[in-house]
Amino acid sequence: MTATQHFQKISRYTPLFNALWVTVLLCVIGGSLFIQFVIGDLPCRLCMWQRMSMMLIVAVLLVNLRFGQNIRNYGIILIIAVFGASVSIRQILSYIAPGSPGYGPAVFGLHTYTWALLVFVCSILASAVMLILNSTPKEGGTKPLPEPVVKGLIGVTMAVALTLSVATFFQCGLDVCPGAREYLYGSH
């Protein structure tokens, strides 16, 4: 079996991989909501940009799941993930000084913005792999996911996006969240 045939065989499962990717991102965003509402740590402006970047990646993946695979969408995900990674790096560099406690709680020893960077790096790598796997024509096409699974993922995504938007609006209004002001004004 040639390398091209291996790629074609693996790429048939692209929709399943996309669904798993969406699920992981929704779990990460759900974790950020847990930190915000259960632990009580309000997000800063950079945190919100990271969340929005993850939601955009989810949206593009859902377009692939709903309307069929389009390798251009992985290019869009690359751009979004690079933007999200740059926001995460900016936040990491804000707290890199020795003795700095960082912003927000640590999860398994790393702050959430460091985890966000890892999520974006994984998204960049996954997009690159998907571009490689889907660059050759497939024999037999991809195996689409059952319609209820796709609709379920879209429904969960809409619920998470609505929760994220409405709850943060009611908690913070149109201004920066009150807990994030120390980050903005540098009064550590």
Coordinates of C-alpha atoms in Angstrom, one line a residue:
M1 CA 0.0 0.0 0.0
T2 CA 1.4 3.4 -1.0
A3 CA 1.6 6.5 1.2
T4 CA -1.2 8.1 -0.9
Q5 CA -3.4 5.1 -0.3
H6 CA -2.7 5.3 3.5
F7 CA -3.6 9.0 3.5
Q8 CA -6.8 8.3 1.5
K9 CA -7.8 5.6 4.0
I10 CA -7.1 7.8 7.0
S11 CA -8.7 10.9 5.5
R12 CA -12.1 9.1 5.2
Y13 CA -12.4 9.6 9.0
T14 CA -12.0 13.4 8.7
P15 CA -15.5 14.2 9.9
L16 CA -15.0 12.0 13.0
F17 CA -11.8 13.8 13.7
N18 CA -13.5 17.2 13.3
A19 CA -16.3 16.2 15.7
L20 CA -13.7 15.1 18.3
W21 CA -11.9 18.4 17.8
V22 CA -15.1 20.4 18.3
T23 CA -15.8 18.4 21.5
V24 CA -12.4 19.1 22.9
L25 CA -12.7 22.8 22.2
L26 CA -16.2 22.9 23.8
C27 CA -14.8 21.2 26.9
V28 CA -12.0 23.8 27.2
I29 CA -14.5 26.6 26.8
G30 CA -16.8 24.9 29.3
G31 CA -13.9 24.7 31.7
S32 CA -13.4 28.5 31.3
L33 CA -17.0 29.0 32.1
F34 CA -16.6 26.8 35.2
I35 CA -13.6 28.9 36.3
Q36 CA -15.6 32.1 35.7
F37 CA -18.9 31.1 37.4
V38 CA -18.0 28.5 40.0
I39 CA -14.6 29.6 41.1
G40 CA -15.5 33.2 40.5
D41 CA -12.5 34.3 38.5
L42 CA -13.7 36.9 35.9
P43 CA -12.0 36.9 32.5
C44 CA -9.8 39.6 31.3
R45 CA -10.0 41.2 27.8
L46 CA -7.3 38.8 26.5
C47 CA -9.1 35.8 28.0
M48 CA -12.2 36.9 26.0
W49 CA -10.2 37.1 22.8
Q50 CA -8.9 33.6 23.4
R51 CA -12.4 32.3 24.0
M52 CA -13.7 34.0 20.9
S53 CA -10.9 32.5 18.8
M54 CA -11.7 29.0 20.1
M55 CA -15.4 29.6 19.3
L56 CA -14.5 30.7 15.8
I57 CA -12.5 27.5 15.3
V58 CA -15.5 25.5 16.5
A59 CA -17.7 27.4 14.0
V60 CA -15.4 26.7 11.1
L61 CA -15.2 23.0 12.0
L62 CA -19.0 22.8 12.2
V63 CA -19.2 24.3 8.7
N64 CA -17.1 21.4 7.6
L65 CA -19.3 18.9 9.4
R66 CA -22.6 20.4 8.2
F67 CA -21.7 21.3 4.5
G68 CA -18.9 18.8 3.7
Q69 CA -15.2 19.0 3.9
N70 CA -13.4 22.0 2.4
I71 CA -9.7 22.2 2.9
R72 CA -9.8 26.0 2.7
N73 CA -11.5 25.9 6.1
Y74 CA -8.4 24.5 7.6
G75 CA -6.5 27.5 6.2
I76 CA -9.0 29.7 8.0
I77 CA -8.5 27.7 11.2
L78 CA -4.8 28.2 10.9
I79 CA -5.2 32.0 10.7
I80 CA -7.6 32.0 13.7
A81 CA -5.3 29.7 15.7
V82 CA -2.2 31.8 15.0
F83 CA -4.2 34.9 16.2
G84 CA -5.3 33.1 19.4
A85 CA -1.8 31.8 20.0
S86 CA -0.4 35.4 19.7
V87 CA -3.0 36.6 22.2
S88 CA -2.0 33.8 24.6
I89 CA 1.7 34.6 24.1
R90 CA 1.1 38.2 24.8
Q91 CA -0.6 37.3 28.0
I92 CA 2.1 34.9 29.0
L93 CA 4.8 37.5 28.4
S94 CA 2.8 40.0 30.6
Y95 CA 3.4 37.7 33.6
I96 CA 6.8 36.2 32.8
A97 CA 8.7 38.3 35.4
P98 CA 10.1 36.3 38.3
G99 CA 7.8 36.4 41.3
S100 CA 4.8 37.3 39.3
P101 CA 1.8 35.2 40.4
G102 CA 0.2 35.4 37.0
Y103 CA -3.5 36.1 36.3
G104 CA -6.2 33.8 37.4
P105 CA -6.0 30.3 38.8
A106 CA -3.6 27.6 37.8
V107 CA -5.0 24.3 36.4
F108 CA -2.6 21.4 36.8
G109 CA 0.2 23.9 37.5
L110 CA -0.3 26.1 34.4
H111 CA -2.4 29.2 34.1
T112 CA -5.4 29.1 31.7
Y113 CA -3.7 31.4 29.2
T114 CA -0.8 28.9 28.9
W115 CA -3.4 26.1 28.4
A116 CA -5.0 28.3 25.7
L117 CA -1.6 28.5 23.9
L118 CA -1.3 24.7 24.0
V119 CA -4.9 24.4 22.5
F120 CA -4.0 26.9 19.7
V121 CA -0.7 25.1 19.0
C122 CA -2.6 21.8 18.8
S123 CA -5.2 23.4 16.5
I124 CA -2.4 24.7 14.2
L125 CA -0.8 21.2 14.1
A126 CA -4.2 19.5 13.5
S127 CA -5.0 21.9 10.7
A128 CA -1.7 21.2 9.1
V129 CA -2.3 17.4 9.3
M130 CA -5.8 17.9 7.9
L131 CA -4.5 19.9 5.0
I132 CA -2.0 17.2 4.2
L133 CA -4.6 14.3 4.6
N134 CA -7.2 16.1 2.5
S135 CA -4.9 17.3 -0.3
T136 CA -5.3 14.2 -2.4
P137 CA -8.6 12.9 -4.0
K138 CA -10.2 10.2 -1.9
E139 CA -11.5 6.9 -3.3
G140 CA -15.0 6.4 -1.8
G141 CA -15.1 9.9 -0.2
T142 CA -15.2 10.6 3.5
K143 CA -17.6 8.9 5.9
P144 CA -20.1 11.5 7.0
L145 CA -21.3 11.6 10.6
P146 CA -24.9 10.8 11.2
E147 CA -27.1 13.9 10.9
P148 CA -28.3 13.8 14.6
V149 CA -24.6 13.9 15.7
V150 CA -23.8 16.9 13.6
K151 CA -27.0 18.7 14.7
G152 CA -26.3 17.8 18.4
L153 CA -22.8 19.4 18.1
I154 CA -24.3 22.5 16.5
G155 CA -26.9 22.7 19.3
V156 CA -24.3 22.3 22.1
T157 CA -22.1 24.9 20.4
M158 CA -24.9 27.4 20.2
A159 CA -25.8 26.8 23.9
V160 CA -22.2 27.3 24.9
A161 CA -21.8 30.4 22.8
L162 CA -25.1 31.8 24.1
T163 CA -24.1 31.0 27.7
L164 CA -20.7 32.6 27.2
S165 CA -22.1 35.7 25.6
V166 CA -25.1 36.4 27.8
A167 CA -23.6 35.4 31.1
T168 CA -20.4 37.5 30.5
F169 CA -22.5 40.4 29.4
F170 CA -24.6 40.3 32.6
Q171 CA -21.5 39.8 34.7
C172 CA -19.4 42.5 33.1
G173 CA -21.6 44.7 31.0
L174 CA -20.2 46.4 28.0
D175 CA -17.0 47.3 29.9
V176 CA -14.1 45.1 30.9
C177 CA -15.0 42.6 33.7
P178 CA -14.3 44.2 37.1
G179 CA -11.8 41.5 38.2
A180 CA -9.8 42.2 35.1
R181 CA -9.1 45.8 35.8
E182 CA -5.9 45.1 37.8
Y183 CA -4.6 43.4 34.6
L184 CA -5.4 46.4 32.5
Y185 CA -4.1 49.0 34.8
G186 CA -1.0 47.2 36.0
S187 CA -1.8 47.4 39.8
H188 CA -0.6 43.9 40.7

